[in-house]
Coordinates of C-alpha atoms in Angstrom, one line a residue:
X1 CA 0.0 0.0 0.0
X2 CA 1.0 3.4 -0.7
X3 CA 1.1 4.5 3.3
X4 CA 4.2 2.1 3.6
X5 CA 6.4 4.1 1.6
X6 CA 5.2 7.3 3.6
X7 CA 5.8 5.4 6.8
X8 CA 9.5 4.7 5.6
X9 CA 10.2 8.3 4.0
X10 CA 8.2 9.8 7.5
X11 CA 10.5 7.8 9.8
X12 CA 13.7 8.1 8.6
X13 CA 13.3 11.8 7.8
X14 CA 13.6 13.2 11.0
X15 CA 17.4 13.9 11.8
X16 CA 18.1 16.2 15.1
X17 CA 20.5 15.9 18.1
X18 CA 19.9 14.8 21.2
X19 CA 21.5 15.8 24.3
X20 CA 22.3 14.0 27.7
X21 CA 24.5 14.3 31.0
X22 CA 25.0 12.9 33.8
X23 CA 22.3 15.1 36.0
X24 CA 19.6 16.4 33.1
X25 CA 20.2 16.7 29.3
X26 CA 18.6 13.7 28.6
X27 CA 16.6 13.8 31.6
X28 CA 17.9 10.9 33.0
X29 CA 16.9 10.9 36.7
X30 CA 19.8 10.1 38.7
X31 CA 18.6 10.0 42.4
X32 CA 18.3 6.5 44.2
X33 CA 20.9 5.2 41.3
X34 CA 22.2 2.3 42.4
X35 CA 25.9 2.2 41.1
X36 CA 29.5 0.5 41.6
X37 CA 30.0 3.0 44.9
X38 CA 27.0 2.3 46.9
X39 CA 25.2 -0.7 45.7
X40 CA 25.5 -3.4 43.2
X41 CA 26.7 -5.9 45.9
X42 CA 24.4 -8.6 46.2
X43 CA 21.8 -10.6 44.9
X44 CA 19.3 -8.6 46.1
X45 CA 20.6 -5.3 44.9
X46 CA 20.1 -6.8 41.2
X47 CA 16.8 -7.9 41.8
X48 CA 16.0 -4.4 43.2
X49 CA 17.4 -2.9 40.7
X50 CA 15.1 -4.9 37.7
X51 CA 12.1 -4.3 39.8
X52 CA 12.7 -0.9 39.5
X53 CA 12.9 -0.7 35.8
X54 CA 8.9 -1.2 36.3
X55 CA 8.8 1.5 39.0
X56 CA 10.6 4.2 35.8
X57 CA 8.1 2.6 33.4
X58 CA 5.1 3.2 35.1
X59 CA 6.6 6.8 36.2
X60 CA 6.8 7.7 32.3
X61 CA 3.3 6.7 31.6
X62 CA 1.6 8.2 34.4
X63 CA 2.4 11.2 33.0
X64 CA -0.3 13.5 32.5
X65 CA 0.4 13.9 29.0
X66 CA 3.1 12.4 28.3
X67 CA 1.8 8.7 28.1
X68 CA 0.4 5.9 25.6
X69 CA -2.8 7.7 25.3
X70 CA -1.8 10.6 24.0
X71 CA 1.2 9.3 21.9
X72 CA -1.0 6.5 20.4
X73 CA -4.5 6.9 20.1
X74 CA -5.4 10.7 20.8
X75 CA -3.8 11.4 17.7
X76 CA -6.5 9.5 15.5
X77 CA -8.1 12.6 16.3
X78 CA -11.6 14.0 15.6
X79 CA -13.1 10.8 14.0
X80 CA -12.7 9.0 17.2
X81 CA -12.1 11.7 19.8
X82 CA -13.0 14.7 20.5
X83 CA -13.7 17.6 23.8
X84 CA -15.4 16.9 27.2
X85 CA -17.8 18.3 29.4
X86 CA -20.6 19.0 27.0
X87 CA -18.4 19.7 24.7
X88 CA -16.8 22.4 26.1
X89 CA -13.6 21.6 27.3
X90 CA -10.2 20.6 26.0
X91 CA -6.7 22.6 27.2
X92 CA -4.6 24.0 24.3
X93 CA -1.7 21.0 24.8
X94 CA -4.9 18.2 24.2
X95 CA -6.2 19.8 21.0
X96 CA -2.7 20.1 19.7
X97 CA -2.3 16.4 19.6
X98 CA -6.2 15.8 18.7
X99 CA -5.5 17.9 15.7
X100 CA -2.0 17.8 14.6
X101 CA -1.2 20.8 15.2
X102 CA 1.7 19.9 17.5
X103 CA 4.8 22.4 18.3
X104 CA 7.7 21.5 20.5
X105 CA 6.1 23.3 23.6
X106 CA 3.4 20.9 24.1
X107 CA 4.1 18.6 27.2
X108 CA 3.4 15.4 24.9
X109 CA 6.6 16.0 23.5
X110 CA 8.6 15.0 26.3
X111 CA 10.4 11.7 25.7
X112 CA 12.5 12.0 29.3
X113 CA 10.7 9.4 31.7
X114 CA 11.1 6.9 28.4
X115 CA 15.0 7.7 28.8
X116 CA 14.9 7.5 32.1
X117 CA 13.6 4.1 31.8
X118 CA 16.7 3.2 29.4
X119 CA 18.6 3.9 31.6
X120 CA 17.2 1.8 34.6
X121 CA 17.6 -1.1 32.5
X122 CA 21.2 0.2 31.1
X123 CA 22.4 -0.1 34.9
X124 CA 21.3 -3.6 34.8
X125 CA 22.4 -4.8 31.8
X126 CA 26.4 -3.2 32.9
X127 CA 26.4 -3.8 36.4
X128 CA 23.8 -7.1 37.3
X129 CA 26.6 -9.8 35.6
X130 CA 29.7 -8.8 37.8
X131 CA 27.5 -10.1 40.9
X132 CA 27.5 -13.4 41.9
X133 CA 23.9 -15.1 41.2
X134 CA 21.9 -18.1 40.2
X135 CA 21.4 -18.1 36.5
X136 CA 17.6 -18.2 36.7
X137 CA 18.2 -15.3 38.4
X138 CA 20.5 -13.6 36.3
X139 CA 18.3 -14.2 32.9
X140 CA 15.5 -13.0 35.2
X141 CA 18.0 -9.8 35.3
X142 CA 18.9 -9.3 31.8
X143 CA 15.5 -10.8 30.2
X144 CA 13.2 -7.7 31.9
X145 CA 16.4 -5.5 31.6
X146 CA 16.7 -6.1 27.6
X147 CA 12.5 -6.5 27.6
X148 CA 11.7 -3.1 28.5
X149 CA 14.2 -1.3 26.9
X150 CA 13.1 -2.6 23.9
X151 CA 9.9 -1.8 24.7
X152 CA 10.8 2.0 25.4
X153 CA 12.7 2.0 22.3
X154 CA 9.6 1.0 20.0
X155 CA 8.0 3.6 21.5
X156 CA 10.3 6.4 20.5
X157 CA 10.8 5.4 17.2
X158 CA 7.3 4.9 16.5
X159 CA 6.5 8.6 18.3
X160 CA 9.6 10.6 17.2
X161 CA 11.8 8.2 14.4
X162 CA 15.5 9.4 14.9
X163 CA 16.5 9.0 18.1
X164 CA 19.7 8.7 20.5
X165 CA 20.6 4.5 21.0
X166 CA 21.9 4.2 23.8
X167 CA 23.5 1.1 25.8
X168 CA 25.3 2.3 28.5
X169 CA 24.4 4.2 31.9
X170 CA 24.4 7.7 31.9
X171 CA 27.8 8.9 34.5
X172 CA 30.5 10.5 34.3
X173 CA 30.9 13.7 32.3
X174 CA 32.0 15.7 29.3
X175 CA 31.3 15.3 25.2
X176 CA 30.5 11.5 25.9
X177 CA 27.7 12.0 27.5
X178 CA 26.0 14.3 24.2
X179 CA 25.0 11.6 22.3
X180 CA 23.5 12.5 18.9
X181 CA 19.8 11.2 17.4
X182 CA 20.4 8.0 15.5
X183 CA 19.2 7.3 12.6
X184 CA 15.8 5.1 13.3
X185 CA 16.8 2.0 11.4
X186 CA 20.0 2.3 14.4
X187 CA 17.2 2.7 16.8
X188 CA 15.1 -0.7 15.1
X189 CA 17.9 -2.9 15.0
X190 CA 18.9 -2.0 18.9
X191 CA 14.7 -3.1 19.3
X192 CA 15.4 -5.7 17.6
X193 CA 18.8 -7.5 19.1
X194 CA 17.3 -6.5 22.3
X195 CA 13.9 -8.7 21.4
X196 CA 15.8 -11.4 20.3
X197 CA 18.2 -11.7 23.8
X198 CA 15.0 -11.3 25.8
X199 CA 13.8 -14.1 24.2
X200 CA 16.4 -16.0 25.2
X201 CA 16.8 -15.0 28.7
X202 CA 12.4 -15.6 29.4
X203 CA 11.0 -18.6 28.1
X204 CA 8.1 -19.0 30.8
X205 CA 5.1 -17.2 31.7
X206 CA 5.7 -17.8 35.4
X207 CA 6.8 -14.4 36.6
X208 CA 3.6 -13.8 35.5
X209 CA 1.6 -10.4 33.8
X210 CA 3.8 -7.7 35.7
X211 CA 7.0 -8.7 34.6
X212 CA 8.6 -10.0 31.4
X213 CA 7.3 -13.5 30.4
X214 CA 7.8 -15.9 27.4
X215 CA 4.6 -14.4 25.8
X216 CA 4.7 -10.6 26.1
X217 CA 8.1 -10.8 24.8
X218 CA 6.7 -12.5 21.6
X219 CA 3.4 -10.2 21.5
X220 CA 6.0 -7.5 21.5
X221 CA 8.3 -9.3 19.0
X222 CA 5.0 -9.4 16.9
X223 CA 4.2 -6.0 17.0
X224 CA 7.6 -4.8 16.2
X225 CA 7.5 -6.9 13.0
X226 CA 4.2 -5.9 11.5
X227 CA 5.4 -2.4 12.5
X228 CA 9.0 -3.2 10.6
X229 CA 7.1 -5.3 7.7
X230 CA 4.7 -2.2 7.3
X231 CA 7.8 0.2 7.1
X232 CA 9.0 -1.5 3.9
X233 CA 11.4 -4.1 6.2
X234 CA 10.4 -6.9 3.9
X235 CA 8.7 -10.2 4.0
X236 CA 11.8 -11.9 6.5
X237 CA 9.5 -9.3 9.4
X238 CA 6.1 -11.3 8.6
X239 CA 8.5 -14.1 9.3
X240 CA 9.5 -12.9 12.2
X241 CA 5.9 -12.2 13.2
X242 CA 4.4 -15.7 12.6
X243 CA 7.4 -17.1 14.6
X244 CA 7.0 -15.0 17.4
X245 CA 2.9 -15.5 17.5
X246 CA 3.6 -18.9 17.3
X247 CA 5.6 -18.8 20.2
X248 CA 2.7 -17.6 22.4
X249 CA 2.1 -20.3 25.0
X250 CA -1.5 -19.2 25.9
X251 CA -4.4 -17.0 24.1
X252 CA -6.9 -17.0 26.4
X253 CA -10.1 -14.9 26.1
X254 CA -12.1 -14.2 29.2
X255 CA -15.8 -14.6 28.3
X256 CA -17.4 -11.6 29.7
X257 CA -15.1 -8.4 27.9
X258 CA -16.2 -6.0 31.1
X259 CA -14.5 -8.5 33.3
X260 CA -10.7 -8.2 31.6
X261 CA -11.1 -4.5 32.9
X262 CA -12.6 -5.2 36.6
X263 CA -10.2 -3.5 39.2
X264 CA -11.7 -7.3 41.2
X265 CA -10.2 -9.0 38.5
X266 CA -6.5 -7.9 38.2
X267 CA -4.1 -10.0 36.3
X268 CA -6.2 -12.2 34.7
X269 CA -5.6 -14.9 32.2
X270 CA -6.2 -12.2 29.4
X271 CA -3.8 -9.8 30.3
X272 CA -0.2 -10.2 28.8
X273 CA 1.5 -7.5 30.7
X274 CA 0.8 -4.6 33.0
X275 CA 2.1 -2.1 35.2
X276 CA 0.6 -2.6 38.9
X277 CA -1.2 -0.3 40.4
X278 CA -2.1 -0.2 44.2
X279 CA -4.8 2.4 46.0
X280 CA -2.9 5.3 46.4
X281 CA 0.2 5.1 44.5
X282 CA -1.2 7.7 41.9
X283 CA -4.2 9.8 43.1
X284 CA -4.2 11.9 39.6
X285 CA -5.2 8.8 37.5
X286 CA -2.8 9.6 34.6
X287 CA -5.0 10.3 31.6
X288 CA -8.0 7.6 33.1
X289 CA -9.1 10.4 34.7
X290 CA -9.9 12.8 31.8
X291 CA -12.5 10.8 30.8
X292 CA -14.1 11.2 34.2
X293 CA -17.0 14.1 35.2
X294 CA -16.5 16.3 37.7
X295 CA -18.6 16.1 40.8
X296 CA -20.4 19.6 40.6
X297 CA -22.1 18.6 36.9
X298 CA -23.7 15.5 38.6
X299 CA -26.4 15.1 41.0
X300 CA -25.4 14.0 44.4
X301 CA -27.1 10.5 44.8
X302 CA -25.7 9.8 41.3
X303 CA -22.0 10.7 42.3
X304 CA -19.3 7.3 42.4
X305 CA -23.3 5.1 42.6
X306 CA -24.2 1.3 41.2
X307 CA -25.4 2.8 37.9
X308 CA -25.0 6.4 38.6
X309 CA -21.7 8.7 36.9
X310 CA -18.3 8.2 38.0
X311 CA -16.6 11.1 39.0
X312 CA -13.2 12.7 40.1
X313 CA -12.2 16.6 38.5
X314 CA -13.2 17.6 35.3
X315 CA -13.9 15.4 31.8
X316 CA -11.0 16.2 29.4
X317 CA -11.7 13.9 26.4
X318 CA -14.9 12.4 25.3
X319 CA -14.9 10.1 22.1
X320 CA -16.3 12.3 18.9
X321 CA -20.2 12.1 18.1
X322 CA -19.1 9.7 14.8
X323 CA -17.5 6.9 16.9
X324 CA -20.0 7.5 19.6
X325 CA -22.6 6.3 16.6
X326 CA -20.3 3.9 15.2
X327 CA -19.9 2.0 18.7
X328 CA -23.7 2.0 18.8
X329 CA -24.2 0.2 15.6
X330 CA -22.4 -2.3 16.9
X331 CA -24.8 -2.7 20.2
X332 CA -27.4 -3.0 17.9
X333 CA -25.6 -5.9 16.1
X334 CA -25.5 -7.6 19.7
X335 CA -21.6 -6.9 20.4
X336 CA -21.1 -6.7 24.8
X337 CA -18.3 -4.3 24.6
X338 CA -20.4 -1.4 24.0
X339 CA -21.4 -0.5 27.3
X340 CA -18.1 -1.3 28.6
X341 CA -16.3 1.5 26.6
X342 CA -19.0 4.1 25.7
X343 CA -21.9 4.7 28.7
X344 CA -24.8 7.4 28.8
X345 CA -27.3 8.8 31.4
X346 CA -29.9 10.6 31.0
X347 CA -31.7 12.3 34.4
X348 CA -28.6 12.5 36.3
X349 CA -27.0 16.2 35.6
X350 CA -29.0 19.2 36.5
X351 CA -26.7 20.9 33.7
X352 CA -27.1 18.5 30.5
X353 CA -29.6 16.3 29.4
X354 CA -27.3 13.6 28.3
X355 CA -23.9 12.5 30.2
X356 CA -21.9 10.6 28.3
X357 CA -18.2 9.1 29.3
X358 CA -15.7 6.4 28.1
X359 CA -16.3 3.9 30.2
X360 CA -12.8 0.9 30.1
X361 CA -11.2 2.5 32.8
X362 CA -13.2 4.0 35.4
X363 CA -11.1 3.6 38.5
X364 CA -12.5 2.0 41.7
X365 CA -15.8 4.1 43.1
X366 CA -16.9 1.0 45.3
X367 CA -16.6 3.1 48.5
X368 CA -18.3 5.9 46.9
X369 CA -15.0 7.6 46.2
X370 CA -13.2 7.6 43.3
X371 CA -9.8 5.5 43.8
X372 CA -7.4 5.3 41.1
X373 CA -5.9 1.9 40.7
X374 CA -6.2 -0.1 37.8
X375 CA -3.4 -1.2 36.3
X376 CA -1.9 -0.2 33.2
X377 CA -2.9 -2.6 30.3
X378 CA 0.2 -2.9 28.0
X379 CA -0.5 -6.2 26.1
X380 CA -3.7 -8.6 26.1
X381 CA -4.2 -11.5 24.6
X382 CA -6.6 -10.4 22.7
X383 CA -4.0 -9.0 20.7
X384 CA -2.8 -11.7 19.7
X385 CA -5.6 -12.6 17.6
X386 CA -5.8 -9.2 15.7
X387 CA -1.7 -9.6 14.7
X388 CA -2.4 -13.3 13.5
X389 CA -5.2 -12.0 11.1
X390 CA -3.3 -8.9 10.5
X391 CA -0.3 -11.5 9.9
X392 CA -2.4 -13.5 7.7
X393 CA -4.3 -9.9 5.7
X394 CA -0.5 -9.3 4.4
X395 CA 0.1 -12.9 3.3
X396 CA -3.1 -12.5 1.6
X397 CA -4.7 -15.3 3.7
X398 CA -8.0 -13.8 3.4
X399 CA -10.4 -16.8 4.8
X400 CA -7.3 -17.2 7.8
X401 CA -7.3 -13.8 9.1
X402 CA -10.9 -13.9 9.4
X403 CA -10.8 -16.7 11.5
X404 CA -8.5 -15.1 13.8
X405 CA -10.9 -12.4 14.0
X406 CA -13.9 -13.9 14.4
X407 CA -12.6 -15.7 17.8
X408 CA -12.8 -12.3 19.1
X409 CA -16.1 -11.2 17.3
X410 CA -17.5 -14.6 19.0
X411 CA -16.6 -13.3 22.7
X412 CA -18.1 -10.1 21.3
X413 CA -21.5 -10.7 19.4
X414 CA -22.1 -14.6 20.7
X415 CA -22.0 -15.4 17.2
X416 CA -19.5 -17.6 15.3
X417 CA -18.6 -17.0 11.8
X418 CA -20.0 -12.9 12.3
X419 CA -17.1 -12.1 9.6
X420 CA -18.1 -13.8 6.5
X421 CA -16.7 -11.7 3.8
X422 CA -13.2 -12.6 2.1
X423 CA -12.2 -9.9 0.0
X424 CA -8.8 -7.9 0.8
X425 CA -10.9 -4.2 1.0
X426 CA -13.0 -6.1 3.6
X427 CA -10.9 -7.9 5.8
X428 CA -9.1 -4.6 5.9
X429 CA -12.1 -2.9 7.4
X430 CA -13.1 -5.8 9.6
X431 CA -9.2 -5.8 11.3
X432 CA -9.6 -1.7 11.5
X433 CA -12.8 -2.2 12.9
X434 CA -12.2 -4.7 15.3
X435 CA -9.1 -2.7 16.4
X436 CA -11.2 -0.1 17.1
X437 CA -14.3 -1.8 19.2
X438 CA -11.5 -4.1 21.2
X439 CA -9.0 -1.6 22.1
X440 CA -10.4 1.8 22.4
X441 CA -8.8 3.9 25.0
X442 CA -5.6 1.3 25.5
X443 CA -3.5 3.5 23.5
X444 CA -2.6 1.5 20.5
X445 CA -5.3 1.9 18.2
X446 CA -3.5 4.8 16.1
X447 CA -0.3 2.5 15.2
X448 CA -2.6 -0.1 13.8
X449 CA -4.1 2.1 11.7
X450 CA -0.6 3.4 10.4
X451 CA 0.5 -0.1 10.0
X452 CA -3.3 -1.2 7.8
X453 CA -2.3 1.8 5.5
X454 CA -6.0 3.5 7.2
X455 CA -4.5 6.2 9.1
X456 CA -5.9 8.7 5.9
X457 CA -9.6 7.5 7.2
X458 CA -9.0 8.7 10.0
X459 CA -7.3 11.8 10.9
X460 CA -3.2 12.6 11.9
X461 CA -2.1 13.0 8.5
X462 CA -5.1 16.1 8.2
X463 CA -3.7 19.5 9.4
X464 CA -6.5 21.4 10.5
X465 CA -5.7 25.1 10.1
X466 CA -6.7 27.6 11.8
X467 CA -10.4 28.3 10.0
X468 CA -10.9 24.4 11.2
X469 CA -10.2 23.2 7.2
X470 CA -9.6 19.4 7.2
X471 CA -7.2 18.3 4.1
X472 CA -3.7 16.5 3.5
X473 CA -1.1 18.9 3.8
X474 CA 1.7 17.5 1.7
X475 CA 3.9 20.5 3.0
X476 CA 4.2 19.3 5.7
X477 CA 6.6 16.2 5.7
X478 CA 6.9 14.2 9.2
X479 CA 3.4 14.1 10.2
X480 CA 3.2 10.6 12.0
X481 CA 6.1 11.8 14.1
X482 CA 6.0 14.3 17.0
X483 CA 7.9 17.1 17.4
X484 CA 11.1 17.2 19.5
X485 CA 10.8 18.8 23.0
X486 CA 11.3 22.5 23.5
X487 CA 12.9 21.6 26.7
X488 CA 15.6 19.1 24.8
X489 CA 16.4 21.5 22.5
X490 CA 17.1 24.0 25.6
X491 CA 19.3 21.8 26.5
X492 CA 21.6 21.6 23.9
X493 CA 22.4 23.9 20.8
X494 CA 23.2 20.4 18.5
X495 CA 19.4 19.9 18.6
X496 CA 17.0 21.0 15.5
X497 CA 13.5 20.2 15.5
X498 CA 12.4 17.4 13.0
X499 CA 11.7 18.9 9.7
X500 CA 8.0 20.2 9.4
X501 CA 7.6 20.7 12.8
X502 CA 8.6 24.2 14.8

């Protein structure tokens, strides 16, 4: 398809510098470090030391806006979202993203919590194999270590192309510490030697959904390969992709959807991997809570009530009135995950007639307070279905990819064979489509539609000007990208900002 060419030119256009030191130009947090003076000792200090790569991960993407949402899904933009509260409201930073109209001072810019991340696991990877351990142990190190840098790395191509590889902790000082942007096949083929030693080191599931396991390495591996394969990598990525699906130990479906997303029903079989989240360990909900109401636009015996509104500040984001239809269609056709990702009342504001909220990820309002502690759902194994027919759309296995779908529309409509038709144009639509119902507000949706050559459908490559005319602006090159952070450039006068954006 034509968009794999654009995905190619977009993401190896980009070509800026990237600064880094020891305390801030890469904003690289360097408090609580362990390092070869105070720690890196035992065992234990290893182990610690992994676990907090999780601790950095789930830093970056509690982020206000800064965080999977924003990066990939808010930017599908007005066909699927669109502003809150009636309407109304929507800060300058969310419309930016919503409509592509990005610059280099809005806050989703920021890759440093990613970097910061890097470099949890670059500590590991130097320092975990000079200390005496068991092996399960020390592949338990370097697996996670090796797992979720390549995870953070997929992230930064996919959100900003070029980009600074790097391998090593951030210490010491002087020019070694500047390290340019990379080119972004440097920054795939890091993802991808890192993939293939994580698969090395974790070959069981039995650290379980928060950690690195046999399967959410290969989901990942997957993922990366359609993403490669889509980018004009070649057949060897679809490849790469079937072996790596087919390396998934376990696919299991839950049979209610609404129960894969109860806070009572954390790490279940459906979920691949997750960032825990206990009661209290963020009260500001990330983006969750800008899909939430505020309190004063609901009744009283309505607020954080068995069928009532959940509520916490102020609705940010509400999806746009054309998905809102489009999700309804599909109740009509029978399909359960409606009401779990769009919900309406009427009779419950004294302000507006209709309240209307995406509903995945609530929070917990069992105590009539909101509490914010779901986790955050990185992989399911839903997912895995949707790559296999996405797998089996390239290789123009038209009747196959439908069958991987329909497993999921089955869970979904209580109906086998609901995807009949086996033409290319229409599995197409059924895998966007099904992308859509299934994983709507999980932050994913808008690299799927990049990869299916749909994004155009949709929204990011549309610059909306200032007199709210919708068009493809082929002036402006770089467009799947973001811009690079005002605050990086500050940092260092090697930087420029990615061609086409300011």
């Amino acid at each position: 398809m034509k968009i794999y060419g654009i995905i190619l030119s977009v993401l190896g256009a980009a070509s800026v510098a990237l600064s880094t030191s020891c305390h801030g130009e890469l904003d690289v947090t360097q408090s609580d470090k362990l390092n070869t003076t105070n720690m890196w000792t035992s065992e234990s200090d290893a182990l610690t030391a992994t676990t907090g790569i999780y601790y950095r991960l789930r830093q970056a993407f509690a982020q206000s806006k800064a965080n999977p949402f924003f990066w990939g899904e808010l930017r599908v933009g007005p066909a699927m979202w669109g502003k809150g509260t009636g309407r109304s409201l929507c800060d300058n930073d969310m419309l930016d993203v919503m409509l592509n109209t990005l610059s280099a001072s809005d806050a989703s810019t920021d890759w440093s919590y990613l970097y910061t991340t890097i470099d949890q696991c670059n500590q590991v990877l130097k320092y975990a194999p000079g200390i005496g351990m068991s092996e399960d142990n020390m592949n338990y190190c370097l697996g996670n270590a090796r797992f979720i840098r390549a995870y953070c790395y997929f992230w930064i191509a996919r959100v900003w192309g070029d980009a600074p590889v790097i391998t090593t902790p951030t210490e010491g000082t002087g020019e070694a510490i500047y390290p340019s942007r990379h080119p972004v096949a440097e920054v795939y083929a890091r993802i991808e030697d890192d993939l293939n030693a994580a698969a090395g080191y974790i070959r069981t599931n039995a650290k379980g959904c928060y950690y690195a396991t046999a399967d959410n390495v290969n989901l990942l591996r997957a993922d990366f390969a359609l993403w490669m394969y889509a980018a004009g990598g070649g057949d060897g990525y679809l490849t790469m992709a079937e072996t790596a699906l087919g390396a998934v130990q376990s696919a299991g479906l839950l049979d209610r959807f609404a129960d894969v997303f109860s806070i009572s029903n954390k790490k279940n079989r459906e979920i691949a991997f997750a960032l825990h989240l206990e009661n209290g360990e963020y009260t500001s909900g990330s983006y969750f809570s800008y899909f939430i109401w505020g309190s004063t636009q609901i009744k009283a015996e309505y607020r954080n009530a068995p069928d009532g509104v959940p509520v916490s500040s102020n609705q940010w984001f509400l999806y746009s009135d054309d998905f809102i239809g489009f999700l309804k269609r599909s109740k009509e056709l029978g399909d359960q995950r409606t009401d779990v990702t769009y919900m309406e009342r009427t009779g419950v504001s004294d302000m507006y007639e209709v309240i209307q909220w995406p509903n995945k990820l609530i929070g917990n309002i069992s105590t009539g307070t909101m509490v914010w502690e779901q986790d955050f759902i990185l992989y399911r194994y839903a997912q895995y279905y949707t790559m296999l027919a996405e797998l089996r759309y390239h290789r123009k296995d038209y009747s196959g990819a439908l069958t991987a779908l329909n497993t999921l529309a089955q869970r979904a409509y209580g109906k086998a064979n609901f995807y009949t038709d086996s033409s290319a144009a229409a599995v197409r639509q059924a895998l966007v489509d099904e992308n859509l119902k299934e994983f709507a507000e999980e932050g994913n949706v808008y690299f799927t539609l990049i990869r299916l050559g749909a994004i155009h459908d949709y929204n990011p490559y549309r610059y909306v000007d200032g007199l709210g005319q919708c068009g493809i602006d082929t002036s402006r090159p770089n467009q799947l990208l973001m811009p690079v952070s005002k605050k990086a450039m500050n940092k260092n006068n090697k930087i420029t900002q990615t061609q086409g954006w300011s």
